[in-house]
Amino acid sequence: MQLGRIIRRAFNAVLPPSVFLALTGYFCWQATQGAHGLKSYHEQLHLLDEAHESQANAVTEQAAWRRRVSGLSEGALNADILDERARAMLNLANPNDIVVPYDKHAQLF
């Protein structure tokens, strides 16, 4: 009977603190490594930085396309430059043009 009481007292003295320590350890682990912990928070910050960088790249690309499209408006087109570029790209010449042949490796400008 004496041995049973000693075991029960020891069990009652050890069980509540050990349960409390186990719960504390569980919550500490979840606070650092869990789905909403510090590690996950840093991963989300990294993804947020990547999203901001992607947004900045998209805004830059959008500005470049806006510049290119605004160059296509009627007031921005110069008929002489347009004619010159069309002839250069189509490799055509006007009969009144003076054609100066040049070497393949020569610099034009």
Tab-separated table of C-alpha atoms in Angstrom, residues 63-101:
chain	number	residue	atom	x	y	z
A	63	ALA	CA	5.607	51.374	-70.793
A	64	ALA	CA	7.813	50.151	-73.654
A	65	TRP	CA	4.783	48.858	-75.541
A	66	ARG	CA	2.915	52.121	-74.934
A	67	ARG	CA	5.840	54.028	-76.458
A	68	ARG	CA	5.893	51.728	-79.469
A	69	VAL	CA	2.135	51.987	-79.987
A	70	SER	CA	2.150	55.762	-79.590
A	71	GLY	CA	4.748	55.860	-82.362
A	72	LEU	CA	2.170	54.296	-84.665
A	73	SER	CA	-0.312	57.136	-84.308
A	74	GLU	CA	-1.007	59.231	-87.393
A	75	GLY	CA	0.712	62.319	-86.060
A	76	ALA	CA	3.870	60.437	-85.085
A	77	LEU	CA	4.512	58.796	-88.475
A	78	ASN	CA	6.783	60.585	-90.919
A	79	ALA	CA	5.955	59.558	-94.489
A	80	ASP	CA	9.570	59.849	-95.708
A	81	ILE	CA	10.968	57.698	-92.910
A	82	LEU	CA	8.158	55.189	-93.352
A	83	ASP	CA	8.840	54.956	-97.084
A	84	GLU	CA	12.576	54.590	-96.474
A	85	ARG	CA	12.108	51.820	-93.907
A	86	ALA	CA	9.599	49.966	-96.108
A	87	ARG	CA	11.985	50.039	-99.061
A	88	ALA	CA	14.894	48.929	-96.897
A	89	MET	CA	12.963	46.028	-95.413
A	90	LEU	CA	11.517	44.934	-98.762
A	91	ASN	CA	14.872	45.446	-100.480
A	92	LEU	CA	13.303	47.675	-103.157
A	93	ALA	CA	14.445	50.934	-104.728
A	94	ASN	CA	12.720	53.756	-106.540
A	95	PRO	CA	13.911	54.262	-110.146
A	96	ASN	CA	14.953	57.810	-109.219
A	97	ASP	CA	17.039	56.658	-106.209
A	98	ILE	CA	20.806	56.550	-106.352
A	99	VAL	CA	22.020	53.199	-105.092
A	100	VAL	CA	25.520	53.009	-103.657
A	101	PRO	CA	26.747	49.421	-103.270
